Coordinates of C-alpha atoms in Angstrom, one line a residue:
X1 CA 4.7 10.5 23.4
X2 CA 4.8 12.8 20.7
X3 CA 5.2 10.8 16.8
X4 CA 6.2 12.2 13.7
X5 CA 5.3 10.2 11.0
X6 CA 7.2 10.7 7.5
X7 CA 5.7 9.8 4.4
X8 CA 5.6 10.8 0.7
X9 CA 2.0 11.6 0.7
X10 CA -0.5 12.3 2.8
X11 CA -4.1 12.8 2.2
X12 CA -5.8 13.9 0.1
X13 CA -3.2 13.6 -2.0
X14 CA -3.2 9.9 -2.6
X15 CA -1.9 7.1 -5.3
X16 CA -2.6 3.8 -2.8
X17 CA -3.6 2.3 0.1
X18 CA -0.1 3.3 2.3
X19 CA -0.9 6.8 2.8
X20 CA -4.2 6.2 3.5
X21 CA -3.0 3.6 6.5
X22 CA -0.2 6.5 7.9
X23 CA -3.4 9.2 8.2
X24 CA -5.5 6.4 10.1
X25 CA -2.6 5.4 12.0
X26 CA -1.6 9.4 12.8
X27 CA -5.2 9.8 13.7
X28 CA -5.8 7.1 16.1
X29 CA -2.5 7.9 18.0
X30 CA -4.7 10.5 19.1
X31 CA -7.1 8.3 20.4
X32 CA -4.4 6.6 22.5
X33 CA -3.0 9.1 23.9
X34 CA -0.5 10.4 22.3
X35 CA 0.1 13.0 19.4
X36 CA 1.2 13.0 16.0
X37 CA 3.0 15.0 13.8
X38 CA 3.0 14.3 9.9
X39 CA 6.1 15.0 6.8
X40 CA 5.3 14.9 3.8
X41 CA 5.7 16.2 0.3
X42 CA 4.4 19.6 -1.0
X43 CA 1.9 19.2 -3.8
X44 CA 3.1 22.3 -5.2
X45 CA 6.5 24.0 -5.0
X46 CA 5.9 26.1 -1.6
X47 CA 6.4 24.7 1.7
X48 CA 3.1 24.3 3.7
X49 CA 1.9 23.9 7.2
X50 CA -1.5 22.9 7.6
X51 CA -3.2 22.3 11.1
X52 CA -6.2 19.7 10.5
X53 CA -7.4 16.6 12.9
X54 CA -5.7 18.3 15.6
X55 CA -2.3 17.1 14.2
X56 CA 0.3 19.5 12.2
X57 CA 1.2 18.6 8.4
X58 CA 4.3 19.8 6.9
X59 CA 4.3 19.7 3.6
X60 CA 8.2 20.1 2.2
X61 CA 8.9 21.4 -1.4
X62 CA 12.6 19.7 -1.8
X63 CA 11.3 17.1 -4.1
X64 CA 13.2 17.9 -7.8
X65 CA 11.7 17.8 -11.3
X66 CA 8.1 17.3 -10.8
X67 CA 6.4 16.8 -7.3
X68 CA 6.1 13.4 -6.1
X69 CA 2.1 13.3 -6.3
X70 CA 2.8 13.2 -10.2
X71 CA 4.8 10.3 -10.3
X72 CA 2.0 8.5 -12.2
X73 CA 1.9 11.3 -15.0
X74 CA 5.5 11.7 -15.2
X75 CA 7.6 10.5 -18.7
X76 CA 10.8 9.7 -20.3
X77 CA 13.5 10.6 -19.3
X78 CA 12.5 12.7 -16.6
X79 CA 11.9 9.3 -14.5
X80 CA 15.5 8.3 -14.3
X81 CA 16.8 11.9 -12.9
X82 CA 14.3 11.6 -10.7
X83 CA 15.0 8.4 -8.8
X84 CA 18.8 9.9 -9.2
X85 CA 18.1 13.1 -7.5
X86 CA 16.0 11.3 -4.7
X87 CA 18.5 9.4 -3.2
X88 CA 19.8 11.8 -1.0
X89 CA 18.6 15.3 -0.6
X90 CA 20.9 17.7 2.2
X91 CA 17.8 19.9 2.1
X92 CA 15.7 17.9 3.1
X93 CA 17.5 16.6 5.6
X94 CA 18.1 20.0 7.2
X95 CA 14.8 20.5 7.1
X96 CA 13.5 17.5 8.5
X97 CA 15.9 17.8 11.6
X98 CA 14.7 21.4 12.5
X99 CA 10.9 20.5 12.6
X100 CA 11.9 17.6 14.7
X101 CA 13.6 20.0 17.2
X102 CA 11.2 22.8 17.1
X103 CA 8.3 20.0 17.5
X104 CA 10.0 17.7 20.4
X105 CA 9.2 14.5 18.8
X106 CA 9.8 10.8 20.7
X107 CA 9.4 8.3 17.7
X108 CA 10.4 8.7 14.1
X109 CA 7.9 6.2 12.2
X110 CA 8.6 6.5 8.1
X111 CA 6.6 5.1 5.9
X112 CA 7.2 5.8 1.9
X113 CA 9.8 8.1 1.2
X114 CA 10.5 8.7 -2.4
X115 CA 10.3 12.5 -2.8
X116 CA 12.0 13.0 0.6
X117 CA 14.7 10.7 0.0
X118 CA 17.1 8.7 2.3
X119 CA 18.3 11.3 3.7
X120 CA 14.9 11.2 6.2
X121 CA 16.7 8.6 8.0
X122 CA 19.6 10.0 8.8
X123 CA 17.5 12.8 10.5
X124 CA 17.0 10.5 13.9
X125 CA 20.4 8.9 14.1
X126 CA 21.8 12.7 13.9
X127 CA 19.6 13.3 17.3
X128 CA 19.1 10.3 18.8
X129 CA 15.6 10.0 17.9
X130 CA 14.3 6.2 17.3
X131 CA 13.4 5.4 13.8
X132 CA 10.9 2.5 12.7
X133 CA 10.6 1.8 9.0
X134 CA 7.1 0.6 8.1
X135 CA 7.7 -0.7 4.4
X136 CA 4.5 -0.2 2.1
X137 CA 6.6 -1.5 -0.7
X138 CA 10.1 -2.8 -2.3
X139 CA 11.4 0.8 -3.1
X140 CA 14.5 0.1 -1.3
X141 CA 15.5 -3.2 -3.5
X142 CA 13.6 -1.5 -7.1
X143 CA 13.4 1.4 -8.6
X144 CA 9.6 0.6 -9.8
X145 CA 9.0 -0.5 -6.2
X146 CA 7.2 -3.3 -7.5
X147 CA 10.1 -5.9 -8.9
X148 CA 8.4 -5.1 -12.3
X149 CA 10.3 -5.2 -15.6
X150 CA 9.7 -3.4 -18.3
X151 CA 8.0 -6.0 -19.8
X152 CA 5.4 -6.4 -17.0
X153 CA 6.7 -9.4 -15.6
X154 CA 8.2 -10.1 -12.3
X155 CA 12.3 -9.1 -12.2
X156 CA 14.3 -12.3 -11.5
X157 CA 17.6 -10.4 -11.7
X158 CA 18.2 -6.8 -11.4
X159 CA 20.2 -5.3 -14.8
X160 CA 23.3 -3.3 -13.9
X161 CA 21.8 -0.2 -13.5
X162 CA 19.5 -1.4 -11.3
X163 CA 22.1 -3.4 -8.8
X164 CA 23.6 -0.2 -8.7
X165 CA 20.8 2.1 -7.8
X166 CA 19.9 -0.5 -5.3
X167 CA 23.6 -0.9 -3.8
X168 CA 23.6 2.8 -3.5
X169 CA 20.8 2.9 -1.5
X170 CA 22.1 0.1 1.0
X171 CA 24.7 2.4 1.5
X172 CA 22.9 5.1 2.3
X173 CA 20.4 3.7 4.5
X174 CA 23.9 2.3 6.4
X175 CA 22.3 1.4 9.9
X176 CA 19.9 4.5 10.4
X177 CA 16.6 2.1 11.2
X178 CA 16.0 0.5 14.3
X179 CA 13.2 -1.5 13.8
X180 CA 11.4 -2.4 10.5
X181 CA 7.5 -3.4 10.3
X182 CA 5.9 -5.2 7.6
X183 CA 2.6 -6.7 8.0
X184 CA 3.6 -9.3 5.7
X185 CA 6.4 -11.8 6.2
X186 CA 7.1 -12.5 2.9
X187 CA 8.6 -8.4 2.4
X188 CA 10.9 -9.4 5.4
X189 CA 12.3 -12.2 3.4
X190 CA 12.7 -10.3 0.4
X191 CA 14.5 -7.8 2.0
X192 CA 17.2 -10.2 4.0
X193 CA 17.5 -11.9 0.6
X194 CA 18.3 -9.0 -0.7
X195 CA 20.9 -8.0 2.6
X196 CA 18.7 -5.0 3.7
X197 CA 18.0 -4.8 7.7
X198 CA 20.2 -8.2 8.6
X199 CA 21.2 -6.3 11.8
X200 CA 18.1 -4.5 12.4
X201 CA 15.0 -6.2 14.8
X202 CA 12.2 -6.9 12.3
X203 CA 8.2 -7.5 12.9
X204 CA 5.0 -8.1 11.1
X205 CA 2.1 -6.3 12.2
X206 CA -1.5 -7.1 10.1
X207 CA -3.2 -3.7 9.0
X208 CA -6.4 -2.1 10.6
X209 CA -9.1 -0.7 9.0
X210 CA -10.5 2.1 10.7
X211 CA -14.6 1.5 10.9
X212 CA -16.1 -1.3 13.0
X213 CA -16.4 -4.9 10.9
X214 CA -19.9 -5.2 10.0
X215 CA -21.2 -8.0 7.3
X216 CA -23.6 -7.3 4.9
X217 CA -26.1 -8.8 4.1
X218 CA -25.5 -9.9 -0.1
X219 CA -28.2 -10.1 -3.0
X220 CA -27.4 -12.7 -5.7
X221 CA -30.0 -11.8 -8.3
X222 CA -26.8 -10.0 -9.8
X223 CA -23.5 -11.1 -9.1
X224 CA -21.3 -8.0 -8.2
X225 CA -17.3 -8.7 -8.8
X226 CA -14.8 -5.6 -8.0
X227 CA -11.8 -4.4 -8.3
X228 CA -10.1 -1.7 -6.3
X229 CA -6.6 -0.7 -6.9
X230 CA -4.6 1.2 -9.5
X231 CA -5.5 0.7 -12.7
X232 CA -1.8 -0.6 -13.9
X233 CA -0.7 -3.6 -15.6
X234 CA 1.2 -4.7 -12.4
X235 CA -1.7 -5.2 -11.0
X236 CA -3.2 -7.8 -13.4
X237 CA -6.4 -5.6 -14.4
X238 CA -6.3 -6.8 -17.7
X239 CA -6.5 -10.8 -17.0
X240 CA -9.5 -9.5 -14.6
X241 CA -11.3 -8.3 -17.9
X242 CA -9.9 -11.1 -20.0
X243 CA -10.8 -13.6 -17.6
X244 CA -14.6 -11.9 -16.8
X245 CA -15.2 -11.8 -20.6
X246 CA -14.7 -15.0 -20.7
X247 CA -17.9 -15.9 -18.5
X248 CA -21.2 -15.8 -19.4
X249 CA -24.2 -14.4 -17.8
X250 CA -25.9 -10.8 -18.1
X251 CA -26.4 -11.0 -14.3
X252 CA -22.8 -10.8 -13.6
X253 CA -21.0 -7.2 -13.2
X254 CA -17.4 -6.4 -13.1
X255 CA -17.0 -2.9 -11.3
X256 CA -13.4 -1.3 -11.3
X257 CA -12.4 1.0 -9.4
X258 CA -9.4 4.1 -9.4
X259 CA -7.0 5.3 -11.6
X260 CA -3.6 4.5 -13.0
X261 CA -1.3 4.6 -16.2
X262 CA -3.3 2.3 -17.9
X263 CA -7.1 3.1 -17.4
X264 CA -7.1 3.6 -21.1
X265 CA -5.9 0.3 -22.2
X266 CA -8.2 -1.2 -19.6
X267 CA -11.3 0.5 -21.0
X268 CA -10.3 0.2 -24.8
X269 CA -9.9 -3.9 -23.7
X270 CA -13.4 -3.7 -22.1
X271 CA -15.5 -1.9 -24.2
X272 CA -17.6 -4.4 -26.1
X273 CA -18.4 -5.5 -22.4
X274 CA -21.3 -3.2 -21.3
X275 CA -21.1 -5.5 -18.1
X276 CA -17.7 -4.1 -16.8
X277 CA -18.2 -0.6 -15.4
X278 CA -15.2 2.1 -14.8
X279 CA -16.2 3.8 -12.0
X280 CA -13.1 6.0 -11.9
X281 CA -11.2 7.4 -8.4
X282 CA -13.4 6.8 -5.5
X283 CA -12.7 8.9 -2.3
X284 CA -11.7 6.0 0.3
X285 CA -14.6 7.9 3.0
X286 CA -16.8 6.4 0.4
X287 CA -15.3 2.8 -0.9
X288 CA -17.1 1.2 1.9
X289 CA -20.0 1.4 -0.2
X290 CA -18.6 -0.9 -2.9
X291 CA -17.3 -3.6 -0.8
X292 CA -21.0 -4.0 0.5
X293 CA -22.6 -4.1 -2.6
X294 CA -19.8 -6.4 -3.8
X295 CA -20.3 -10.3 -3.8
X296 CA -16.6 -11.0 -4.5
X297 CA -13.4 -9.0 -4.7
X298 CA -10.6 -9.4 -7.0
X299 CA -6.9 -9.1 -6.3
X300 CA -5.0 -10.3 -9.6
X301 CA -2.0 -8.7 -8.6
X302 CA 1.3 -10.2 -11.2
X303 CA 3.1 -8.2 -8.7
X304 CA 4.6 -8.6 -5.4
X305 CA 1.6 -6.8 -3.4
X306 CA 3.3 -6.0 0.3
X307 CA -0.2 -6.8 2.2
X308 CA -2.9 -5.0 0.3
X309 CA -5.2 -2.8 2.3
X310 CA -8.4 -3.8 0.3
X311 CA -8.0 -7.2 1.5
X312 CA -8.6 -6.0 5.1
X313 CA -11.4 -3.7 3.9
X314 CA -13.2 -6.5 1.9
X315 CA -13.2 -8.8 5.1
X316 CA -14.7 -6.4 7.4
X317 CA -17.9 -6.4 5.3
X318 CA -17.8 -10.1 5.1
X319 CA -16.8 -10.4 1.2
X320 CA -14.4 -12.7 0.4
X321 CA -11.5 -12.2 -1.9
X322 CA -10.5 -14.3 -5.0
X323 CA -6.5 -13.5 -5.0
X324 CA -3.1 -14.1 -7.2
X325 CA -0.7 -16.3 -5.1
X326 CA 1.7 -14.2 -5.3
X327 CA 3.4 -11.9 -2.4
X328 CA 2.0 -11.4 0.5
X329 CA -1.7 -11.9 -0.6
X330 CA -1.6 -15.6 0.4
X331 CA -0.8 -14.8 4.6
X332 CA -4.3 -13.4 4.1
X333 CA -6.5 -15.7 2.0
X334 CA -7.2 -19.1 2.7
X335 CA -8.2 -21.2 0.3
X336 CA -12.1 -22.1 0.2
X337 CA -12.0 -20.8 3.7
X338 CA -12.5 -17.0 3.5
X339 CA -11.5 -16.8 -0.4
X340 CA -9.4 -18.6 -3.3
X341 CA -6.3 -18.1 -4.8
X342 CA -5.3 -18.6 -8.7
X343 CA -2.0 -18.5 -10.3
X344 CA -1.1 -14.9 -11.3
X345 CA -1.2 -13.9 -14.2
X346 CA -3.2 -16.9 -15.6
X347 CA -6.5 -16.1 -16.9
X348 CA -8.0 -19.5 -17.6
X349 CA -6.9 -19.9 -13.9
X350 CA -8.6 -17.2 -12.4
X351 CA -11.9 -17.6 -15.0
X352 CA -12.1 -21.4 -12.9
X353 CA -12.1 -19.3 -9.5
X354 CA -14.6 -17.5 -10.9
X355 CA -16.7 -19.7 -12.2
X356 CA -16.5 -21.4 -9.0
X357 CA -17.8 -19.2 -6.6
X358 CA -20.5 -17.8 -9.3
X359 CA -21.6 -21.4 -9.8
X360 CA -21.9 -22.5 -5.9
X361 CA -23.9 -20.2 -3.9
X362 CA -23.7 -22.2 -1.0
X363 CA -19.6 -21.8 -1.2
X364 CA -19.8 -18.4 -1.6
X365 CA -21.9 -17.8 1.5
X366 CA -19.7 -20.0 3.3
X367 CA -16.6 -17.9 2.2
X368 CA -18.9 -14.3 3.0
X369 CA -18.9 -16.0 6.6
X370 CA -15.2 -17.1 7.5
X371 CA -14.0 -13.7 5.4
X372 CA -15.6 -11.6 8.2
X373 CA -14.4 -14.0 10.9
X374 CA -10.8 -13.2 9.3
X375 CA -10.4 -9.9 10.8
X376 CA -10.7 -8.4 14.5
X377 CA -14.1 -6.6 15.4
X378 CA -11.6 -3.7 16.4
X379 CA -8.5 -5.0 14.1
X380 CA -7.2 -0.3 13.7
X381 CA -7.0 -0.7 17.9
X382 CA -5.2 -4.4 17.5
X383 CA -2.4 -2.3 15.1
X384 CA -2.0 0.7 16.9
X385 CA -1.4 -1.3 20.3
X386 CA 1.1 -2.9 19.0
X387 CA 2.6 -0.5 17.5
X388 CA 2.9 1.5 20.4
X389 CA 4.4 -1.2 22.0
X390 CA 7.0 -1.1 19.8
X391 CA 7.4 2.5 20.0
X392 CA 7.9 1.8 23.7
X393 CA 10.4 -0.7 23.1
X394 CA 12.6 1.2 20.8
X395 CA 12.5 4.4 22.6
X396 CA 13.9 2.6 25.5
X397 CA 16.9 1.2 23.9
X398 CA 17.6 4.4 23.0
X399 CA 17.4 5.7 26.3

C-alpha cells in the first residue's frame, strides 16, 4: 500500500510535537511494509523534492504571504490575510492531485494543513482516493488552533468573525473525510459540539514513541523539574516559573526547553532565579536525554492540549508527569498513579503538586514506576497497526 501523508511541516522544519509523530509514522510504514510518500510546505518559495529515508518529500510553495514555518514570527495584520488566503487554495489543489497520480497512492492520511489549505481534501474525493484526518489540533473550529483568546484565556464563545471563519471552513471541508483519528476523546467531542464530522466514522488512537521504553534509573540529590513545549503563554510557562519560585530549596532545578513567542517574557519573569535554566530548541534525536535526567515533567497547559507527545515520551523513561486538567491531558495522567493533575492555570495549585512530589520521595518513586507501566514496551508498533487497520478498512469501502 502506498500512503501519502499531508502535512504542513515536516522535519526538520518543526514548531511541535505533530510533525514530529507524521515523520515517525511515515517512517515506520516502511517497516510494515508499505511505503510512504510525504506533502508538505516549502520553507522557501521554490518547490522541492527531496528523496531521504527511502520516502519522497514534496515540498509545495503555494502558501501566500510568508511561508508557513514562520507562522510563529509573523505580525499584524499580515496574520488575518493569511488564515483568509489559506482556506482554499486551486493551486494547491492542482498540485496535490497530480503528485497523487504520478505517485499511485492508496491512502490519503492528513495531518496539519494550514499552509496547504482545505483544498488538500478535496484532492481524494476528486479521485476516489480514501482520506483519514488525523487532528493534531482545533484548527478547524479556531483560528489560533488553540480556543485561545486574545487575552490568553480559553474562548467560551467564538466573536463573529471567528463563527464565520469557522462556518466557512465547515463548508469547505463539506464531506471530503472519511475517517477522523484523534488519540484523544475529548477533540472528538469538541468537534461534534462544534457539528464537524457528525457523519463521518471517528477513532482514538494513543501516540507511539518511536525508541523502546526503558526507565531510568533517578538521582534525588537534585531535584530535576522540566518543561518541554513552546515557550507560549497558552501553554502555562509562566505559572510553571511563578509556581517554582515559589518553592524553596537550592537543590531543585527548573529546566525549560524550546522556543516560542514568548521566550522573552519567560526569561525576563525568571531571571532573579539562577535555578530555572533556558535551555533553548532541543533537536527531538536528542530530548531523550532530558526526560532521563528529569525527576518530574511539567504540563501546565491553560490550553486545550489534543494529547501531547511529551507525555508519551516522559513515560517511556519512567518519569511521571505533574499535568493541568484540562483537554486531553487527563486520558493520560492518573492521579497519584503515574502523575498528578492541578487546576490550570492556578499557581498555588500546581506549587501544592509540587511540593508534593518534592516532599515524598517514596510517592515519587511510586509514580516513576506506574508512569513506565503507562505505555506499551513497543507503544510506535501498537499505533501504526492500528492504523493500518484502518487504512485497510477505509480503502475497502471505497473499493
Amino acid at each position: 500500500m502506498k500512503i501519502c501523508f499531508i502535512t504542513n511541516l515536516y522535519p526538520p522544519n518543526v514548531l511541535g510535537g505533530a510533525e514530529i509523530i507524521v515523520e515517525k509514522m511515515a517512517l515506520n510504514m516502511l517497516e510494515h511494509g508499505h511505503e510512504s510518500i510525504i506533502i508538505t510546505t516549502s520553507p522557501d518559495e521554490e518547490y522541492h523534492v527531496i528523496n531521504r529515508d527511502k520516502t519522497t518529500i514534496y515540498q509545495l510553495n503555494t502558501t501566500k504571504l510568508y511561508p508557513t514555518y514562520k507562522q510563529t514570527d509573523a505580525q499584524g495584520i499580515k496574520k488575518p490575510f493569511w488564515h483568509i488566503l489559506d482556506l482554499w487554495n486551486n493551486s494547491t489543489l492542482n498540485v496535490i492531485k497530480k503528485i497523487l497520480v504520478e505517485e499511485n497512492v492508496d491512502v490519503i492520511h492528513i495531518n496539519n494543513y494550514k499552509g496547504l489549505s482545505l483544498s488538500c481534501f478535496k484532492a481524494g474525493k476528486d479521485l476516489n482516493i480514501p482520506v483519514i484526518y488525523e487532528s493534531h489540533d482545533f484548527s478547524l473550529i479556531c483560528p489560533r488552533a488553540n480556543l485561545i483568546n486574545g487575552n490568553n484565556k480559553l474562548c467560551e464563545k467564538r466573536n463573529f468573525i471567528c463563527n464565520q471563519y469557522v462556518n466557512q471552513q465547515r463548508r469547505l471541508l463539506n464531506d471530503n473525510v472519511d475517517l477522523l483519528i484523534s488519540p484523544s476523546q475529548f477533540m472528538i467531542n469538541k468537534f461534534k459540539e462544534n457539528d464537524f464530522f457528525k457523519n463521518t466514522d471517528c477513532i482514538k488512537i494513543p501516540l507511539g514513541v518511536e525508541y523502546k521504553s526503558i526507565k531510568t534509573v533517578k538521582e534525588y540529590n537534585t531535584i530535576d523539574i522540566t518543561y518541554i513545549g513552546t515557550l507560549g503563554k497558552h501553554k502555562g510557562v509562566d505559572t510553571l516559573i511563578k509556581a517554582f519560585k515559589e518553592i524553596e530549596g537550592d537543590y531543585l532545578k527548573l529546566h525549560i526547553i524550546g522556543k516560542g513567542y514568548d521566550e522573552e517574557e519567560f526569561k525576563s519573569l525568571a531571571k532573579d532565579d539562577a535555578r530555572i535554566i533556558f535551555h533553548g530548541f532541543v533537536d527531538n534525536r536528542n530530548i531523550k536525554e532530558y526526560y532521563e535526567m528529569s525527576n518530574i515533567l511539567v504540563i501546565p497547559s491553560i490550553c486545550y492540549d489534543n494529547s501531547p507527545l511529551v507525555i508519551y515520551e516522559s513515560f517511556s523513561t519512567g518519569t511521571p508527569v505533574i499535568g493541568s486538567d484540562i483537554g486531553g491531558i487527563p486520558e493520560l495522567i492518573e492521579e497519584e498513579y503515574n502523575g498528578l493533575l492541578f487546576e490550570a492555570g492556578n499557581v498555588n495549585s500546581l506549587k501544592e503538586k509540587l511540593v508534593k512530589v518534592i516532599n515524598n520521595k517514596e510517592l515519587l518513586k511510586k509514580l516513576e514506576v506506574n508512569s513506565y507501566k503507562s505505555l506499551p514496551d513497543n507503544s510506535m508498533d501498537v499505533m501504526v497497526n492500528k492504523i493500518i487497520e484502518q487504512y485497510n478498512k477505509v480503502v475497502e469501502s471505497v473499493n
